[in-house]
């Protein structure tokens, strides 16, 4: 278990700046998940921490030691990639043991470590097979096994499950969560998958254009996004944002309706954020917002209603999966004051008139 501290990290490729002044302190044993749009620098950051990519500025410390210029091997980290890249001519056992060939270990020690990793990953029955006789999920577990036997100070995962089909992803995700509990190791994990981020992370780091937009527990980020980017990036669908304008009475004009609040909304509110599940369809004329049902998506347990408000803005309402609305019909939506997040014109969340900082 190790701490990892990133201080004012910078990275440029040629003249292109990927990161400037990125800082983050990762606690020992923490499971940190990085999310963000494609190209925002997630893989680059992981590769910089691993030592596979040069750092243009700032420092990387592992357990307090500056490793910014250290060779990858000297950092004691293990990285697992999307492509598992196993040696096809070697058995699973040989593939896993191969990761130890540079370390001066006895045969017994190597065998013990391979057995321990195989037990943890439940691949004991496949140790004598070659990779081509394994499923994708089993191959990725072998790749994780290679990482485990090195007893790294921390694990770095770059979208390890994205080559797997949905069912295998779920199984392997649960195994990675169990592995984290069992090893208590520090894990840094990049994913595009909302469910992986929400379920695996102690803390999620949302990146955009090389900047940290917010760091926090899944609950914090989902319920109290610091800004409109995080509000819309996390959650499927993302948070609905509706343009708002304060009226002379201190109420808000939004979505084509005059909205009254029991506690006045923060000064400077330019948008109201409402999660899909915070919007409740109700009898026409009885809710706080009025609109027309453009279309609905039946998802089994959930039903998503795409509603065009009187203002012309589209919101997505998440309700239970009973198909009982008519497309094209007028629909009324209600919500509670407590479920509103308020954002200023720059997209920063506001609480009682104060900007929340990430
Ligand atoms: N070797 C390189 N030379 C120049 N630019 C690069 C190089 N590697 C990456 N980049 C650029 O750096 C930026 C960040 O890339 P990176 O691969 O870290 O993104 P990412 O967040 O992992 O994206 P994805 O989600 O698609 O994997 C991108 O704009 C990319 O084009
Ligand atoms: Mg990437």
mmCIF file of C-alpha atoms in Angstrom, residues 78-100 113-150 155 157 160-161 164 168 172 175-176 179:
data_model
loop_
_atom_site.group_PDB
_atom_site.id
_atom_site.type_symbol
_atom_site.label_atom_id
_atom_site.label_comp_id
_atom_site.label_asym_id
_atom_site.label_seq_id
_atom_site.Cartn_x
_atom_site.Cartn_y
_atom_site.Cartn_z
ATOM 1 C CA UNK A 78 2.081 -2.504 -12.095
ATOM 2 C CA UNK A 79 0.026 -1.389 -15.060
ATOM 3 C CA UNK A 80 -2.811 -3.304 -16.740
ATOM 4 C CA UNK A 81 -3.931 -2.154 -20.180
ATOM 5 C CA UNK A 82 -7.031 -2.638 -22.284
ATOM 6 C CA UNK A 83 -5.127 -5.025 -24.547
ATOM 7 C CA UNK A 84 -3.840 -7.810 -22.348
ATOM 8 C CA UNK A 85 -0.909 -8.716 -24.611
ATOM 9 C CA UNK A 86 -0.215 -12.197 -23.252
ATOM 10 C CA UNK A 87 2.543 -14.359 -24.759
ATOM 11 C CA UNK A 88 0.634 -16.832 -26.967
ATOM 12 C CA UNK A 89 3.282 -19.567 -26.816
ATOM 13 C CA UNK A 90 3.416 -19.597 -23.015
ATOM 14 C CA UNK A 91 0.942 -21.185 -20.633
ATOM 15 C CA UNK A 92 -1.004 -19.050 -18.186
ATOM 16 C CA UNK A 93 1.422 -20.093 -15.434
ATOM 17 C CA UNK A 94 4.429 -19.055 -17.567
ATOM 18 C CA UNK A 95 2.794 -15.806 -18.572
ATOM 19 C CA UNK A 96 2.193 -14.853 -14.954
ATOM 20 C CA UNK A 97 5.632 -15.996 -13.786
ATOM 21 C CA UNK A 98 7.331 -14.172 -16.653
ATOM 22 C CA UNK A 99 6.577 -10.853 -14.974
ATOM 23 C CA UNK A 100 9.020 -11.945 -12.254
ATOM 24 C CA UNK A 113 3.245 -16.078 -5.851
ATOM 25 C CA UNK A 114 1.685 -17.521 -9.020
ATOM 26 C CA UNK A 115 -0.484 -19.853 -6.924
ATOM 27 C CA UNK A 116 -1.585 -16.997 -4.697
ATOM 28 C CA UNK A 117 -2.513 -14.762 -7.655
ATOM 29 C CA UNK A 118 -4.321 -17.619 -9.396
ATOM 30 C CA UNK A 119 -6.334 -18.266 -6.250
ATOM 31 C CA UNK A 120 -7.236 -14.584 -5.863
ATOM 32 C CA UNK A 121 -8.365 -14.386 -9.501
ATOM 33 C CA UNK A 122 -9.935 -17.861 -9.612
ATOM 34 C CA UNK A 123 -7.875 -19.003 -12.588
ATOM 35 C CA UNK A 124 -6.253 -21.992 -10.866
ATOM 36 C CA UNK A 125 -7.920 -24.407 -13.295
ATOM 37 C CA UNK A 126 -6.433 -22.705 -16.344
ATOM 38 C CA UNK A 127 -2.780 -22.464 -15.313
ATOM 39 C CA UNK A 128 -1.605 -25.011 -17.878
ATOM 40 C CA UNK A 129 -3.642 -23.628 -20.790
ATOM 41 C CA UNK A 130 -2.396 -21.238 -23.408
ATOM 42 C CA UNK A 131 -4.104 -17.828 -23.805
ATOM 43 C CA UNK A 132 -5.923 -18.820 -26.995
ATOM 44 C CA UNK A 133 -7.885 -21.403 -24.997
ATOM 45 C CA UNK A 134 -9.233 -18.709 -22.656
ATOM 46 C CA UNK A 135 -12.158 -16.312 -22.864
ATOM 47 C CA UNK A 136 -11.520 -12.567 -22.959
ATOM 48 C CA UNK A 137 -12.417 -12.235 -19.295
ATOM 49 C CA UNK A 138 -10.058 -15.058 -18.326
ATOM 50 C CA UNK A 139 -7.243 -13.498 -20.365
ATOM 51 C CA UNK A 140 -7.732 -10.173 -18.645
ATOM 52 C CA UNK A 141 -7.569 -11.945 -15.288
ATOM 53 C CA UNK A 142 -4.248 -13.461 -16.348
ATOM 54 C CA UNK A 143 -3.041 -9.947 -17.204
ATOM 55 C CA UNK A 144 -4.114 -8.803 -13.740
ATOM 56 C CA UNK A 145 -2.348 -11.869 -12.314
ATOM 57 C CA UNK A 146 0.884 -10.711 -13.954
ATOM 58 C CA UNK A 147 0.417 -7.402 -12.155
ATOM 59 C CA UNK A 148 -0.364 -8.985 -8.786
ATOM 60 C CA UNK A 149 2.665 -11.317 -8.559
ATOM 61 C CA UNK A 150 5.027 -8.379 -8.687
ATOM 62 C CA UNK A 155 -1.893 -0.837 -9.506
ATOM 63 C CA UNK A 157 -5.472 0.151 -14.782
ATOM 64 C CA UNK A 160 -8.954 -2.927 -18.456
ATOM 65 C CA UNK A 161 -12.466 -4.173 -19.163
ATOM 66 C CA UNK A 164 -15.082 -7.529 -22.717
ATOM 67 C CA UNK A 168 -18.007 -10.427 -18.503
ATOM 68 C CA UNK A 172 -14.695 -8.935 -13.829
ATOM 69 C CA UNK A 175 -13.719 -9.417 -9.082
ATOM 70 C CA UNK A 176 -11.611 -6.274 -9.226
ATOM 71 C CA UNK A 179 -9.395 -7.968 -5.208
#
